[in-house]
């Protein structure tokens, strides 16, 4: 069909910041909590850029009582001189014009593409109020804005010592744009900690004045990435003390890598590009992986540990690895569902060749470290070969029912329309029975899990997937795992974890999250994994049971009952009959489901390795601190 001819009048070019308010998702990805935190990072990144330019040492970030947020740096201070074209102070242009922050001309700063680095003007457009103060040349300049429009001219509001310099931004997110303006302390703290690990010597002081008692944390790591990898391993047992570390520069591209293996069986490689956490990986991670596989195999053959023809796979070599690769480059192209996958093709080769020479030098100079890595990888190879034999053996023997090849425990649904079907993974046979009774047989399948499934964090992946419960679950889901994963074979559109709210249930939930995060991360990324939110209180009134999901709901309901009604804390799914379970937790019209996002899983990973890892003390501390939270963790 011939392309319609557009005339100028049809293309409404939304002037500047109105475009941002009309389609905020185009600029910050979403307007939920991720978008809210994204605008914080936009402001902080300007200060980090000043640190990278070598002129800023400390960034102060505070969440104020009124829920506004202030970021202060001791950088050079935004320019205030008249802009040559607009004849306005540069500061006003940077804050009120799209892409005026110098990010898009490579000159002043390392550029970041995609959603990242859209500039502080996007933040001002999405903030009810913003005030910018600049200390420069012995003066304090100030200007305020409302949804991106100046409320007045730049004014000099005070004098300072001429040696003082920096920029301070306070902004109040516009609640008409965001679904929530409630900053999450832990999410922000995790990001600021990461930022300091990635920028050795940068100090970030993060304070939260919202609660009764003020909270404050300082992040500062002279050792940068070296300290990052040790911190990531803090709940694991490293198998070599000195991490592998190297930093290489090739033109405008800088690669920095730190690696430390532990006795765990998991692979934890985190990639960053210009301090952005590339959760979905990309060509930089691919380059490091290919270099690592080649160098360790070559080293193994050279030292006679590997016989000719014997080859360690990438999985063997990455078992137990904790690694961070921090790439700094110009013009990064981000891809993927959450724009956190690096797409630049040329980077794979650059990172591969830099890492190959740096890694082989390191192994030559550190034979003890090299030996521990090689020992671990060859053990993985042997376990893989043994497990393959065992799995073939088990396949014939295990509790798969004859014919359909599906686990006997699975109560499947009748519909074959995948987009309609759901799999409830239920803890314990009794709840499983009730769920089978209460469900919609056409679209809802039930797979009861008995007790605690194998602790996948500690066990060898091959063994973990061999255990009957896990292989039943993977078989029921249908996609296969790891390299063999095939989304087309997914048998249900929603996989819903339904466990009790008690600590045991939380444990099973954490184990299942580990399983999905480690072996089928794409199911999380594509939004197929959910958590069923069980009710928290039961109120018995006039012979009828009412269920509520939070203390707030309880108070409201009690008020409508005039304060009467027998309140009890909901003990567990087992206490409900089929119909109650259906009404409260399975009926798509009345239930509450929480969709698991890859960010949740990445954050959970730290908690999971704490819960599942070998270090007992931190686990007890975590459970004590979170036990009550675990009860109402919705
Ligand atoms: C709390 C948020 O925004 N800090 C900033 C600077 C410093 C300069 C600058 C910013 C360069 C050419 C675009 C000063 N002197 N903190 C901040 N600090 N922007 S934002 O320059 C603007 C860009 O145009 C700065 C010399 N070079 C750069």
XYZ file of C-alpha atoms and ligand atoms in Angstrom:
662
model
C 0.000 0.000 0.000
C 1.434 3.356 -1.029
C 2.816 5.253 1.965
C 0.336 7.922 3.066
C 1.775 11.347 2.296
C 2.192 13.214 5.589
C 1.906 16.970 5.406
C 3.513 19.197 8.008
C 0.187 19.864 9.709
C -0.271 16.131 10.509
C 2.963 15.857 12.413
C 2.379 17.622 15.714
C 5.896 18.278 16.887
C 5.323 18.533 20.630
C 7.493 21.413 21.756
C 10.286 20.154 24.021
C 9.275 19.004 27.457
C 5.565 18.571 26.723
C 6.668 15.554 24.647
C 8.238 14.137 27.807
C 5.065 14.623 29.861
C 2.906 13.185 27.071
C 4.957 9.995 26.685
C 7.223 9.725 29.751
C 7.789 6.009 29.070
C 9.703 6.937 25.909
C 12.254 8.797 28.026
C 12.414 6.912 31.324
C 11.093 3.472 30.368
C 8.022 3.410 32.621
C 6.177 5.520 35.197
C 6.146 2.880 37.952
C 8.804 2.592 40.652
C 11.475 1.815 38.022
C 10.787 5.080 36.195
C 10.707 6.981 39.490
C 14.158 5.649 40.392
C 15.369 6.284 36.838
C 14.952 10.060 37.258
C 17.017 9.894 40.448
C 19.796 8.168 38.499
C 19.590 10.812 35.763
C 20.406 13.531 38.282
C 23.080 11.492 40.094
C 24.712 10.520 36.772
C 25.456 14.195 36.110
C 27.425 14.275 39.348
C 29.108 10.943 38.560
C 30.156 12.431 35.203
C 31.824 15.224 37.149
C 33.653 12.586 39.201
C 34.727 10.806 36.009
C 36.012 14.178 34.751
C 38.177 14.155 37.873
C 36.622 17.249 39.487
C 34.140 15.819 42.003
C 34.896 13.706 45.082
C 31.638 13.592 47.079
C 27.945 13.319 46.235
C 25.308 13.872 48.923
C 21.875 12.352 48.288
C 18.986 12.852 50.714
C 15.343 11.842 50.618
C 13.698 14.737 52.431
C 10.787 14.581 54.859
C 8.406 15.964 52.222
C 9.483 13.149 49.858
C 11.466 15.494 47.626
C 15.022 14.353 46.829
C 18.217 16.413 46.928
C 21.497 15.621 45.161
C 24.586 17.739 45.828
C 28.007 17.403 44.217
C 31.284 19.288 44.564
C 31.933 19.329 40.825
C 32.653 22.382 38.708
C 29.046 23.622 38.910
C 26.709 23.886 35.943
C 27.762 26.760 33.664
C 25.780 29.953 34.282
C 27.198 32.132 31.516
C 24.902 33.219 28.666
C 24.254 30.526 26.097
C 25.532 31.815 22.703
C 22.372 30.841 20.821
C 19.530 31.116 23.335
C 20.950 34.171 25.155
C 19.896 32.582 28.462
C 22.129 31.252 31.281
C 23.488 27.812 30.283
C 22.004 26.358 33.495
C 18.477 27.315 32.392
C 19.052 25.758 28.975
C 20.427 22.521 30.436
C 17.413 22.142 32.775
C 14.660 23.218 30.392
C 15.756 22.012 26.933
C 15.721 18.374 25.872
C 19.189 16.905 25.300
C 20.849 20.206 26.212
C 23.038 18.583 28.835
C 26.002 18.001 26.578
C 25.369 14.260 26.749
C 24.642 13.922 23.078
C 27.686 15.536 21.595
C 30.380 13.266 23.012
C 32.460 16.316 23.765
C 31.976 16.881 27.466
C 30.997 13.433 28.695
C 31.150 9.734 27.927
C 27.810 9.280 26.192
C 25.195 6.690 27.071
C 22.429 5.932 24.584
C 18.915 4.570 24.901
C 16.914 5.482 27.955
C 20.090 6.344 29.774
C 21.495 9.833 29.758
C 18.319 11.567 28.585
C 19.418 14.462 30.779
C 18.202 16.445 33.733
C 15.630 18.344 31.643
C 13.508 15.153 31.567
C 13.636 15.144 35.379
C 12.493 18.753 35.612
C 9.630 18.068 33.165
C 8.388 15.240 35.397
C 8.820 17.168 38.656
C 6.203 19.433 40.187
C 9.040 21.505 41.632
C 12.753 21.629 41.030
C 15.401 24.005 42.359
C 18.972 24.124 41.093
C 21.728 25.895 43.009
C 25.237 26.390 41.622
C 28.277 27.486 43.612
C 30.799 29.036 41.263
C 33.231 31.936 41.281
C 32.372 32.927 44.869
C 28.602 33.152 44.197
C 25.545 30.945 44.703
C 23.206 30.986 41.709
C 19.675 29.634 41.994
C 16.681 29.001 39.760
C 13.410 27.111 40.350
C 11.178 25.301 37.883
C 7.682 23.804 37.728
C 7.175 20.816 35.383
C 10.148 22.034 33.368
C 9.238 25.728 33.125
C 11.382 28.382 34.920
C 9.486 30.118 37.718
C 11.830 33.090 37.451
C 15.285 34.096 36.211
C 18.556 32.750 37.528
C 19.342 34.803 40.646
C 22.462 35.250 42.796
C 21.240 34.294 46.285
C 24.497 34.422 48.221
C 28.263 34.462 48.358
C 30.670 31.619 49.116
C 34.383 31.146 49.435
C 35.701 31.367 45.856
C 37.248 27.883 46.280
C 33.783 26.336 46.844
C 32.077 24.876 43.789
C 29.360 22.411 42.865
C 25.736 21.807 41.899
C 22.724 21.058 44.084
C 19.403 19.835 42.677
C 16.205 19.309 44.692
C 13.173 17.892 42.910
C 9.664 16.702 43.823
C 8.357 14.016 41.432
C 4.971 14.826 39.879
C 2.454 12.369 41.353
C 0.182 12.947 38.342
C 2.834 11.214 36.220
C 4.130 8.396 38.453
C 2.072 5.488 39.806
C 4.173 5.819 42.959
C 6.398 8.613 44.245
C 7.542 6.535 47.209
C 11.306 6.084 46.786
C 12.509 2.596 47.785
C 15.512 3.014 50.096
C 17.085 -0.393 49.415
C 16.821 -0.099 45.635
C 18.483 3.313 45.650
C 21.129 2.212 48.170
C 21.967 -0.835 46.012
C 22.457 1.410 42.979
C 24.585 3.982 44.843
C 26.737 1.212 46.354
C 27.245 -0.196 42.845
C 28.101 3.275 41.498
C 30.880 3.653 44.100
C 32.217 0.179 43.394
C 32.363 1.165 39.718
C 34.028 4.523 40.410
C 36.900 3.909 42.832
C 37.377 6.829 45.203
C 33.900 8.340 44.730
C 32.070 8.940 48.021
C 28.271 8.894 48.107
C 26.503 9.824 51.350
C 22.883 8.623 51.170
C 20.366 9.721 53.850
C 16.647 9.150 54.349
C 14.818 11.721 56.519
C 11.324 10.327 55.929
C 10.997 7.980 58.911
C 10.992 8.818 62.629
C 14.670 7.946 62.851
C 16.947 9.215 60.116
C 18.842 6.574 58.126
C 22.226 7.273 56.520
C 24.878 5.214 54.730
C 28.214 6.209 53.168
C 29.567 4.304 50.176
C 33.259 4.651 49.411
C 35.577 2.033 47.867
C 39.207 2.916 47.191
C 39.580 -0.554 45.646
C 36.658 -0.160 43.231
C 35.913 -3.353 41.318
C 38.300 -5.412 43.462
C 36.167 -4.618 46.487
C 32.962 -5.120 44.456
C 33.728 -8.733 43.666
C 34.686 -9.454 47.294
C 31.454 -7.806 48.474
C 29.400 -9.947 46.069
C 31.121 -12.999 47.589
C 30.581 -11.898 51.186
C 28.113 -14.760 51.834
C 30.147 -17.313 49.913
C 33.499 -19.061 50.477
C 36.097 -17.792 47.947
C 38.468 -20.508 46.655
C 41.268 -17.995 46.051
C 42.030 -14.913 48.127
C 43.433 -12.596 45.487
C 40.784 -11.795 42.863
C 41.771 -11.678 39.212
C 41.874 -8.005 38.209
C 42.822 -6.027 35.114
C 42.054 -2.694 33.452
C 42.838 -2.034 29.792
C 42.268 1.010 27.565
C 41.906 0.960 23.792
C 41.254 4.449 22.424
C 38.049 5.748 24.036
C 37.059 2.276 25.262
C 38.082 1.166 28.752
C 37.581 -2.379 30.064
C 37.926 -3.186 33.776
C 37.409 -6.733 35.102
C 37.476 -8.390 38.559
C 36.895 -12.115 39.097
C 36.798 -14.238 42.251
C 35.624 -17.859 42.317
C 33.806 -19.363 45.299
C 32.730 -22.854 46.291
C 29.200 -22.140 45.090
C 27.972 -23.707 41.851
C 26.371 -20.627 40.408
C 27.521 -18.222 37.780
C 27.250 -14.563 38.756
C 28.647 -12.241 36.100
C 27.533 -8.605 36.308
C 28.155 -6.261 33.399
C 28.113 -2.455 33.467
C 28.411 0.115 30.695
C 29.147 3.701 31.807
C 27.943 2.653 35.297
C 24.658 1.318 33.894
C 23.868 -2.212 35.126
C 23.365 -4.251 31.939
C 21.152 -6.890 33.602
C 20.452 -8.549 30.241
C 24.185 -8.856 29.469
C 25.427 -8.148 25.933
C 28.580 -8.120 23.785
C 30.927 -7.028 26.587
C 29.934 -10.036 28.728
C 30.087 -12.312 25.683
C 33.653 -11.144 24.954
C 34.783 -11.828 28.519
C 33.163 -15.289 28.527
C 34.781 -16.376 25.251
C 38.199 -15.142 26.409
C 37.878 -16.911 29.766
C 36.906 -20.243 28.171
C 39.797 -20.119 25.712
C 42.452 -19.022 28.238
C 41.535 -21.591 30.925
C 41.435 -24.429 28.372
C 44.783 -23.390 26.874
C 46.291 -23.110 30.353
C 44.915 -26.546 31.325
C 46.443 -28.199 28.258
C 49.749 -26.331 28.690
C 50.040 -27.516 32.312
C 49.089 -31.062 31.339
C 45.957 -31.062 33.511
C 43.730 -31.535 30.462
C 44.409 -34.386 28.104
C 44.372 -33.668 24.361
C 40.789 -33.501 23.104
C 39.412 -33.061 26.627
C 37.556 -29.726 26.584
C 36.102 -27.672 29.423
C 32.802 -26.080 28.399
C 31.940 -22.469 29.223
C 29.522 -23.735 31.893
C 32.268 -25.856 33.514
C 34.597 -22.866 33.630
C 31.971 -20.450 34.914
C 30.712 -22.680 37.723
C 31.260 -20.789 40.970
C 32.394 -17.614 39.218
C 31.642 -14.132 40.556
C 32.793 -11.529 38.044
C 32.229 -7.849 37.287
C 33.063 -6.246 33.968
C 32.837 -2.451 33.819
C 33.019 -1.010 30.315
C 33.329 2.730 29.614
C 32.673 3.666 26.016
C 31.111 6.271 23.731
C 27.903 5.618 21.781
C 26.733 2.430 23.540
C 23.635 0.920 21.907
C 21.257 -0.701 24.407
C 18.818 -3.432 23.367
C 16.542 -5.937 25.127
C 13.250 -5.767 26.908
C 14.464 -3.350 29.572
C 17.132 -1.650 27.383
C 19.839 -3.195 29.536
C 21.598 -5.361 26.932
C 24.675 -3.949 25.139
C 24.338 -4.415 21.390
C 27.547 -2.940 19.890
C 28.984 -5.836 17.838
C 32.553 -4.522 17.756
C 32.805 -4.651 21.550
C 32.814 -8.481 21.719
C 36.073 -8.673 19.810
C 37.683 -5.745 21.663
C 36.816 -7.178 25.095
C 37.792 -10.709 24.007
C 41.287 -9.730 22.838
C 41.965 -7.428 25.812
C 40.782 -10.089 28.273
C 42.661 -12.935 26.562
C 46.054 -11.237 26.965
C 45.292 -9.927 30.482
C 43.901 -13.278 31.739
C 46.733 -15.413 30.376
C 49.300 -13.027 31.885
C 47.469 -13.208 35.230
C 47.304 -17.039 35.275
C 51.009 -17.276 34.392
C 51.886 -14.864 37.217
C 49.496 -16.457 39.748
C 49.814 -20.254 39.437
C 48.052 -20.883 42.791
C 44.941 -19.002 41.671
C 45.136 -20.685 38.278
C 45.302 -24.113 39.873
C 42.249 -23.534 42.091
C 40.205 -22.399 39.090
C 41.321 -25.325 36.976
C 40.594 -27.826 39.757
C 37.087 -26.483 40.145
C 36.421 -26.542 36.387
C 37.691 -30.114 35.937
C 35.546 -31.204 38.915
C 32.565 -29.650 37.138
C 33.440 -31.564 33.976
C 33.553 -34.846 35.905
C 30.246 -34.073 37.722
C 28.637 -33.222 34.404
C 29.707 -36.489 32.841
C 28.619 -38.472 35.933
C 25.293 -36.632 36.161
C 24.638 -37.231 32.468
C 24.947 -40.955 33.079
C 22.833 -40.661 36.253
C 20.189 -38.529 34.519
C 19.836 -41.051 31.703
C 19.482 -43.725 34.346
C 17.056 -41.649 36.427
C 15.012 -40.731 33.354
C 13.863 -44.299 33.035
C 13.339 -44.745 36.750
C 11.910 -41.455 38.034
C 8.307 -40.734 38.958
C 7.269 -39.567 35.497
C 3.915 -41.146 34.692
C 3.800 -43.452 31.643
C 2.716 -41.985 28.291
C 2.369 -38.216 28.566
C 5.851 -37.983 30.047
C 4.438 -35.486 32.509
C 4.982 -35.807 36.267
C 2.310 -38.016 37.900
C 1.783 -35.321 40.566
C 0.669 -32.773 37.972
C -3.083 -32.131 37.808
C -3.114 -30.688 34.315
C -5.773 -28.351 32.889
C -7.909 -29.302 29.900
C -7.396 -26.194 27.723
C -4.511 -26.366 25.277
C -4.657 -22.634 24.513
C -1.352 -21.643 26.126
C -2.256 -17.992 26.407
C -5.120 -18.898 28.764
C -3.484 -21.527 30.934
C -1.847 -21.182 34.347
C 0.295 -23.512 36.429
C -0.046 -23.163 40.207
C 3.054 -24.480 41.987
C 1.690 -25.214 45.450
C 3.576 -26.066 48.621
C 2.481 -29.278 50.352
C 0.015 -31.973 49.380
C -2.868 -30.635 51.542
C -2.830 -27.195 49.923
C -2.298 -29.015 46.627
C -5.477 -31.014 47.233
C -7.485 -27.916 48.108
C -6.134 -26.141 45.042
C -7.103 -29.080 42.827
C -10.600 -28.907 44.313
C -10.998 -25.152 44.062
C -9.420 -24.462 40.672
C -10.876 -23.809 37.239
C -10.031 -27.178 35.665
C -10.151 -25.782 32.163
C -7.339 -23.233 32.552
C -5.604 -23.973 35.856
C -3.090 -26.802 36.395
C -1.736 -27.688 39.844
C 1.692 -29.082 40.688
C 2.089 -29.782 44.438
C 5.657 -29.568 45.732
C 6.531 -31.674 48.746
C 8.547 -29.909 51.482
C 11.749 -28.047 50.664
C 12.991 -28.633 47.133
C 16.710 -29.230 46.797
C 18.660 -26.097 47.740
C 19.808 -25.195 44.226
C 22.079 -22.395 45.423
C 24.478 -24.863 46.991
C 23.961 -28.022 45.021
C 25.598 -28.789 41.700
C 23.228 -27.682 38.899
C 23.375 -31.077 37.212
C 22.377 -32.789 40.464
C 19.748 -30.160 41.290
C 18.007 -30.689 37.965
C 18.211 -34.421 38.510
C 16.153 -34.265 41.699
C 12.663 -35.534 41.072
C 10.740 -32.451 42.258
C 12.782 -30.065 40.129
C 12.740 -32.259 37.041
C 8.946 -32.621 37.494
C 8.592 -28.839 37.627
C 10.845 -28.250 34.624
C 9.063 -31.019 32.693
C 5.651 -29.534 33.518
C 6.783 -26.078 32.379
C 8.084 -27.618 29.169
C 10.790 -25.118 28.099
C 13.909 -26.983 29.222
C 16.672 -24.994 30.975
C 19.923 -23.053 30.415
C 21.376 -23.457 26.935
C 18.549 -25.868 25.994
C 15.824 -23.349 26.911
C 13.106 -22.951 24.249
C 10.371 -20.397 24.972
C 8.197 -21.915 22.242
C 7.780 -25.059 24.349
C 6.323 -23.162 27.347
C 3.132 -25.002 28.381
C 1.488 -22.282 30.528
C 1.184 -18.531 30.175
C 1.408 -17.909 33.898
C 3.485 -19.864 36.409
C 2.183 -18.914 39.826
C 4.069 -19.685 43.013
C 1.541 -20.232 45.794
C 3.153 -20.754 49.200
C 2.259 -19.813 52.752
C 3.344 -16.460 54.135
C 5.269 -18.139 56.959
C 9.072 -18.433 56.963
C 8.914 -21.941 55.468
C 6.733 -20.717 52.644
C 9.092 -17.785 52.106
C 11.949 -20.274 51.958
C 10.236 -22.391 49.291
C 9.358 -19.182 47.379
C 13.009 -18.067 47.559
C 14.169 -21.488 46.351
C 11.774 -21.385 43.406
C 12.890 -17.835 42.563
C 16.509 -19.063 42.643
C 15.582 -21.906 40.325
C 13.848 -19.641 37.791
C 16.505 -16.931 38.058
C 19.349 -19.374 37.528
C 17.938 -21.817 35.000
C 15.080 -20.053 33.168
C 15.718 -16.282 33.496
C 13.916 -15.596 30.224
C 10.665 -16.750 31.842
C 11.089 -13.910 34.368
C 12.142 -11.386 31.708
C 9.098 -12.256 29.599
C 6.828 -11.798 32.628
C 5.551 -15.365 33.008
C 6.414 -15.814 36.696
C 3.994 -14.650 39.402
C 3.557 -14.916 43.136
C 0.068 -15.538 44.522
C -0.613 -13.207 47.410
C -2.393 -15.147 50.135
C -4.678 -13.260 52.521
C -3.125 -12.074 55.748
C -6.053 -11.793 58.194
C -9.398 -13.599 58.522
C -12.435 -11.937 60.089
C -15.331 -14.143 61.168
C -18.606 -12.190 61.343
C -22.084 -13.584 61.406
C -20.887 -17.087 60.585
C -19.108 -15.848 57.458
C -15.353 -15.627 56.865
C -13.880 -12.509 55.339
C -10.237 -12.381 54.202
C -8.080 -9.256 53.884
C -4.571 -8.774 52.437
C -3.099 -6.033 54.606
C -3.453 -4.281 57.959
C -4.941 -1.249 56.188
C -7.719 -3.370 54.643
C -8.307 -5.020 58.040
C -8.840 -1.648 59.730
C -11.246 -0.530 56.989
C -13.282 -3.750 57.157
C -13.404 -3.701 60.968
C -14.701 -0.117 60.828
C -17.496 -1.150 58.478
C -18.306 -3.994 60.911
C -18.490 -1.374 63.662
C -15.405 -2.819 65.293
C -17.058 -6.249 65.825
C -15.789 -9.461 64.297
C -13.397 -12.209 65.338
C -10.011 -11.395 63.837
C -7.386 -14.120 63.428
C -4.098 -14.111 61.604
C -4.363 -16.244 58.484
C -2.410 -19.412 59.299
C -1.888 -20.849 55.863
C -3.462 -22.097 52.687
C -4.218 -25.418 54.420
C -6.801 -23.760 56.697
C -9.041 -22.789 53.778
C -11.489 -25.013 51.942
C -11.604 -25.258 48.145
C -14.113 -22.469 47.683
C -12.311 -20.040 50.013
C -8.982 -20.742 48.300
C -10.619 -20.131 44.949
C -12.222 -16.852 46.034
C -9.189 -15.417 47.807
C -6.231 -16.642 45.778
C -7.165 -18.320 42.489
C -10.175 -16.567 40.995
C -8.682 -14.234 38.346
C -11.446 -11.742 39.195
C -10.639 -11.433 42.900
C -7.085 -12.743 43.480
C -3.924 -10.628 43.818
C -0.893 -11.717 41.775
C 2.558 -10.105 42.023
C 4.507 -10.341 38.756
C 8.187 -11.208 39.320
C 10.520 -8.871 37.378
C 14.167 -9.536 36.528
C 15.072 -6.551 38.767
C 13.259 -8.263 41.669
C 15.201 -11.431 40.921
C 18.527 -9.572 40.665
C 17.876 -7.908 44.023
C 16.603 -11.212 45.420
C 19.759 -12.956 44.239
C 21.758 -11.235 46.973
C 19.117 -12.248 49.530
C 18.846 -15.760 48.114
C 22.559 -16.472 48.325
C 22.299 -15.152 51.890
C 19.365 -17.472 52.638
C 20.764 -20.475 50.788
C 24.520 -19.962 51.055
C 26.775 -21.691 53.572
C 27.339 -18.677 55.763
C 25.016 -19.402 58.710
C 25.502 -16.227 60.772
C 24.391 -13.727 58.074
C 21.371 -15.977 57.297
C 20.221 -15.953 60.940
C 20.712 -12.158 61.048
C 18.687 -11.748 57.840
C 15.809 -13.922 59.074
C 15.734 -12.154 62.456
C 15.665 -8.772 60.730
C 13.052 -9.847 58.194
C 11.033 -12.509 60.007
C 8.096 -10.163 60.753
C 8.476 -8.640 57.278
C 8.558 -12.154 55.829
C 5.073 -12.599 57.291
C 3.617 -9.659 55.410
C 5.992 -9.620 52.473
C 3.407 -8.994 49.749
C 23.062 17.252 41.363
C 23.230 17.206 39.898
O 23.985 18.296 37.468
N 26.126 18.528 38.159
C 26.629 19.076 36.989
C 28.138 20.087 35.683
C 29.318 20.659 35.294
C 29.444 21.143 33.995
C 28.346 21.002 33.112
C 27.091 19.981 34.759
C 29.113 20.805 29.266
C 28.858 21.531 27.971
C 26.853 20.708 28.642
C 31.164 22.871 34.173
N 32.339 23.422 33.752
N 24.559 17.632 39.534
C 24.840 18.172 38.306
N 27.833 19.581 36.903
N 27.187 20.429 33.493
S 25.752 19.205 35.490
O 28.492 21.483 31.857
C 27.393 21.353 30.978
C 27.764 20.487 29.809
O 27.482 21.727 27.932
C 30.700 21.744 33.534
C 33.018 22.862 32.696
N 32.544 21.728 32.063
C 31.380 21.169 32.470
